[in-house]
């Protein structure tokens, strides 16, 4: 584990009076850069120091090698900073980011670092990922899938330079997810709080409920109006829920 946080882990300082609560760590969705979560991180920082992790193959990590799978990705993120100094941790992951956060929590708990809560936002349940249809990896199929998922301005998807960067990042993440496997009996001690969009066409309510199988702690499930990226319409409300539920 590093003695200082890597420069690509974005830090949004929280109020000094909240330092005893520990830090909040944000894990982006597939294809996304840390910058996409600046608004959420700013809102979360009301409850303590907030970090956004940056995955390889994008932004300042454009030349960093792609991880083999989600386990490898989570290990690299864990090794990138002295997380024990920021504990107890609260983790927040959206979509694929929820699976990365889950694996990060497993590593942290194995190393004796307290993880208080895992907030799952519209994320596929780990034990079912291997049974899902394989995610596309060709440029054309990737762009079509990202357009279907939503969350990205269609005008940006039509920009050739932006689309090339996005497909490169998304391919890295999709391939890592395609190689991921997790058994139903794998659990973390931290509480798991799941939030979904009522009209999500990617992750249904049944899948979200199955996250209960992955915790020895408390489990809750709630919904907001919206689709897979419901969070874009409810950023402050979601952040307030995370901040106040310590």
Coordinates of C-alpha atoms in Angstrom, one line a residue:
X1 CA 0.0 0.0 0.0
X2 CA 1.3 3.5 -0.9
X3 CA 2.2 6.0 1.8
X4 CA 0.5 8.8 -0.2
X5 CA -2.5 8.9 -2.4
X6 CA -1.8 8.6 -6.2
X7 CA -2.3 11.9 -8.0
X8 CA -5.2 10.3 -10.0
X9 CA -7.3 9.8 -6.9
X10 CA -9.2 13.0 -6.7
X11 CA -9.7 14.5 -3.2
X12 CA -12.5 16.8 -2.3
X13 CA -11.9 18.0 1.3
X14 CA -14.7 17.9 3.8
X15 CA -15.3 20.0 6.9
X16 CA -12.7 19.5 9.6
X17 CA -15.4 18.9 12.1
X18 CA -16.5 15.8 10.2
X19 CA -13.1 14.2 10.0
X20 CA -14.1 11.6 12.7
X21 CA -16.7 10.2 10.3
X22 CA -14.0 8.9 7.9
X23 CA -13.9 9.3 4.2
X24 CA -16.3 8.6 1.3
X25 CA -14.9 6.9 -1.8
X26 CA -16.7 7.2 -5.1
X27 CA -16.4 4.5 -7.8
X28 CA -17.5 5.7 -11.3
X29 CA -19.6 3.7 -13.8
X30 CA -18.0 1.9 -16.8
X31 CA -16.4 4.2 -19.3
X32 CA -16.6 7.2 -17.0
X33 CA -13.7 9.4 -15.8
X34 CA -13.5 10.7 -12.2
X35 CA -14.4 14.2 -13.5
X36 CA -18.0 12.9 -14.2
X37 CA -18.5 12.6 -10.5
X38 CA -17.3 16.0 -9.4
X39 CA -20.8 17.3 -8.7
X40 CA -21.7 14.3 -6.6
X41 CA -18.3 14.4 -4.7
X42 CA -18.8 18.1 -3.9
X43 CA -22.2 17.3 -2.4
X44 CA -20.8 14.2 -0.5
X45 CA -18.0 16.3 0.9
X46 CA -20.5 17.9 3.3
X47 CA -20.1 14.7 5.3
X48 CA -16.4 14.3 5.2
X49 CA -13.4 14.0 2.9
X50 CA -14.4 12.5 -0.4
X51 CA -12.2 10.7 -2.9
X52 CA -13.0 9.8 -6.5
X53 CA -11.0 6.9 -8.0
X54 CA -9.8 7.0 -11.6
X55 CA -9.7 3.8 -13.6
X56 CA -7.0 3.0 -16.1
X57 CA -7.2 3.9 -19.8
X58 CA -8.6 7.4 -19.4
X59 CA -7.6 10.9 -18.5
X60 CA -4.2 11.0 -16.7
X61 CA -4.2 7.2 -16.6
X62 CA -4.7 6.9 -20.4
X63 CA -1.4 4.9 -20.7
X64 CA -1.9 2.8 -17.7
X65 CA -2.4 -0.9 -18.5
X66 CA -5.9 -2.2 -18.5
X67 CA -6.8 -4.5 -15.5
X68 CA -7.4 -8.2 -16.2
X69 CA -10.7 -8.2 -14.3
X70 CA -12.6 -6.4 -11.6
X71 CA -10.6 -8.1 -8.9
X72 CA -7.4 -6.7 -10.5
X73 CA -8.9 -3.3 -10.9
X74 CA -10.0 -3.2 -7.2
X75 CA -6.5 -4.3 -6.0
X76 CA -4.9 -1.5 -8.0
X77 CA -7.2 1.1 -6.5
X78 CA -6.6 -0.2 -3.0
X79 CA -2.8 -0.2 -3.4
X80 CA -2.9 3.5 -4.6
X81 CA -3.3 5.1 -1.2
X82 CA -3.1 4.8 2.6
X83 CA -6.8 4.1 3.0
X84 CA -6.3 3.2 6.7
X85 CA -5.7 6.9 7.3
X86 CA -9.1 7.8 5.9
X87 CA -11.1 5.0 7.7
X88 CA -13.8 4.2 8.5
X89 CA -14.7 4.2 4.9
X90 CA -18.1 4.7 3.2
X91 CA -18.0 3.5 -0.4
X92 CA -20.3 4.6 -3.2
X93 CA -20.4 2.9 -6.6
X94 CA -22.6 3.5 -9.5
X95 CA -23.4 0.7 -12.0
X96 CA -20.2 -1.2 -12.6
X97 CA -18.6 1.0 -10.0
X98 CA -20.7 -0.8 -7.3
X99 CA -19.1 -4.1 -8.2
X100 CA -15.6 -2.5 -8.0
X101 CA -16.5 -0.9 -4.7
X102 CA -17.7 -4.3 -3.4
X103 CA -14.3 -5.9 -4.3
X104 CA -12.5 -2.9 -2.8
X105 CA -14.5 -3.5 0.4
X106 CA -13.5 -7.1 0.5
X107 CA -9.8 -6.2 0.2
X108 CA -10.1 -3.5 2.8
X109 CA -11.8 -5.7 5.3
X110 CA -9.2 -8.5 4.8
X111 CA -6.5 -5.9 5.6
X112 CA -8.2 -4.7 8.8
X113 CA -9.5 -1.4 7.4
X114 CA -13.0 -0.6 8.5
X115 CA -15.6 -0.2 5.9
X116 CA -18.8 1.1 7.4
X117 CA -21.2 1.1 4.5
X118 CA -21.3 0.2 0.8
X119 CA -23.8 2.3 -1.2
X120 CA -24.8 0.5 -4.4
X121 CA -26.3 2.7 -7.1
X122 CA -27.9 0.8 -9.9
X123 CA -25.3 -1.9 -9.8
X124 CA -25.6 -5.5 -11.0
X125 CA -25.3 -8.0 -8.1
X126 CA -21.8 -9.5 -8.0
X127 CA -23.0 -13.2 -8.0
X128 CA -25.0 -12.7 -11.2
X129 CA -22.4 -10.8 -13.3
X130 CA -20.9 -14.0 -14.8
X131 CA -24.3 -15.1 -16.0
X132 CA -25.2 -11.9 -17.7
X133 CA -24.8 -11.6 -21.5
X134 CA -21.2 -10.6 -22.5
X135 CA -20.8 -6.9 -22.9
X136 CA -19.8 -5.6 -26.3
X137 CA -16.2 -4.6 -27.0
X138 CA -16.2 -3.5 -30.7
X139 CA -16.3 0.3 -31.3
X140 CA -19.7 0.2 -33.1
X141 CA -21.4 -2.0 -30.5
X142 CA -19.8 -0.1 -27.6
X143 CA -21.2 3.2 -28.8
X144 CA -24.6 1.7 -29.4
X145 CA -24.6 0.2 -25.9
X146 CA -23.5 3.5 -24.3
X147 CA -26.2 5.4 -26.1
X148 CA -28.8 2.9 -24.9
X149 CA -27.5 3.1 -21.4
X150 CA -27.8 6.9 -21.3
X151 CA -25.8 9.2 -19.0
X152 CA -23.8 10.6 -21.9
X153 CA -24.8 13.6 -24.0
X154 CA -25.6 12.3 -27.5
X155 CA -23.7 15.3 -29.0
X156 CA -20.6 14.0 -27.3
X157 CA -21.1 10.5 -28.6
X158 CA -21.3 12.0 -32.1
X159 CA -17.9 13.7 -31.7
X160 CA -15.3 11.5 -33.2
X161 CA -12.4 12.4 -30.9
X162 CA -14.5 12.1 -27.7
X163 CA -16.1 8.8 -28.9
X164 CA -12.7 7.3 -29.5
X165 CA -11.6 8.1 -25.9
X166 CA -14.9 6.9 -24.5
X167 CA -14.9 3.6 -26.3
X168 CA -11.3 3.0 -25.2
X169 CA -12.2 3.5 -21.6
X170 CA -15.5 1.6 -21.8
X171 CA -13.8 -1.4 -23.6
X172 CA -11.3 -1.6 -20.7
X173 CA -14.1 -1.7 -18.2
X174 CA -16.4 -4.0 -20.1
X175 CA -13.6 -6.5 -20.6
X176 CA -12.8 -6.5 -16.9
X177 CA -16.5 -7.0 -16.1
X178 CA -16.8 -9.8 -18.7
X179 CA -14.0 -11.7 -16.9
X180 CA -15.4 -11.2 -13.4
X181 CA -16.8 -14.0 -11.3
X182 CA -18.2 -14.0 -7.7
X183 CA -20.0 -16.7 -5.8
X184 CA -23.3 -16.2 -4.0
X185 CA -21.7 -16.8 -0.6
X186 CA -19.2 -14.0 -0.7
X187 CA -20.1 -11.4 1.9
X188 CA -18.7 -8.3 3.4
X189 CA -19.2 -7.2 7.0
X190 CA -20.2 -3.6 6.0
X191 CA -23.9 -2.6 5.6
X192 CA -25.1 -2.5 2.1
X193 CA -27.6 0.2 1.0
X194 CA -28.9 -0.2 -2.5
X195 CA -30.5 2.6 -4.5
X196 CA -32.1 2.1 -8.0
X197 CA -34.1 3.9 -10.6
X198 CA -37.7 2.8 -10.9
X199 CA -37.5 2.7 -14.7
X200 CA -33.9 1.3 -15.1
X201 CA -33.7 -0.9 -18.2
X202 CA -30.3 -2.3 -17.2
X203 CA -30.6 -3.5 -13.6
X204 CA -34.1 -4.6 -12.4
X205 CA -35.4 -4.6 -8.8
X206 CA -34.9 -8.3 -8.4
X207 CA -31.2 -8.1 -9.1
X208 CA -30.9 -5.1 -6.7
X209 CA -32.6 -7.0 -4.0
X210 CA -30.1 -9.9 -4.3
X211 CA -27.3 -7.6 -3.0
X212 CA -28.7 -8.7 0.4
X213 CA -26.9 -12.0 -0.1
X214 CA -23.5 -10.2 0.0
X215 CA -23.6 -8.6 3.4
X216 CA -23.5 -9.9 7.0
X217 CA -24.6 -6.4 8.0
X218 CA -27.7 -4.4 7.5
X219 CA -29.4 -4.2 4.1
X220 CA -31.8 -1.6 2.6
X221 CA -33.2 -1.1 -0.8
X222 CA -34.9 2.1 -2.1
X223 CA -35.8 3.7 -5.4
X224 CA -35.9 7.1 -7.1
X225 CA -37.8 8.1 -10.2
X226 CA -35.7 7.7 -13.3
X227 CA -33.7 5.2 -15.3
X228 CA -30.2 3.8 -15.0
X229 CA -28.8 7.3 -14.5
X230 CA -31.5 8.4 -12.1
X231 CA -28.7 9.8 -10.0
X232 CA -28.2 12.7 -12.4
X233 CA -31.6 14.0 -11.5
X234 CA -31.3 13.4 -7.8
X235 CA -27.6 14.1 -7.0
X236 CA -28.1 16.3 -4.0
X237 CA -30.8 14.1 -2.5
X238 CA -28.7 10.9 -2.9
X239 CA -25.7 12.7 -1.4
X240 CA -27.7 13.9 1.6
X241 CA -28.8 10.3 2.2
X242 CA -25.2 9.0 2.2
X243 CA -24.0 11.9 4.3
X244 CA -26.7 11.6 7.0
X245 CA -26.7 7.8 7.2
X246 CA -23.4 7.4 9.1

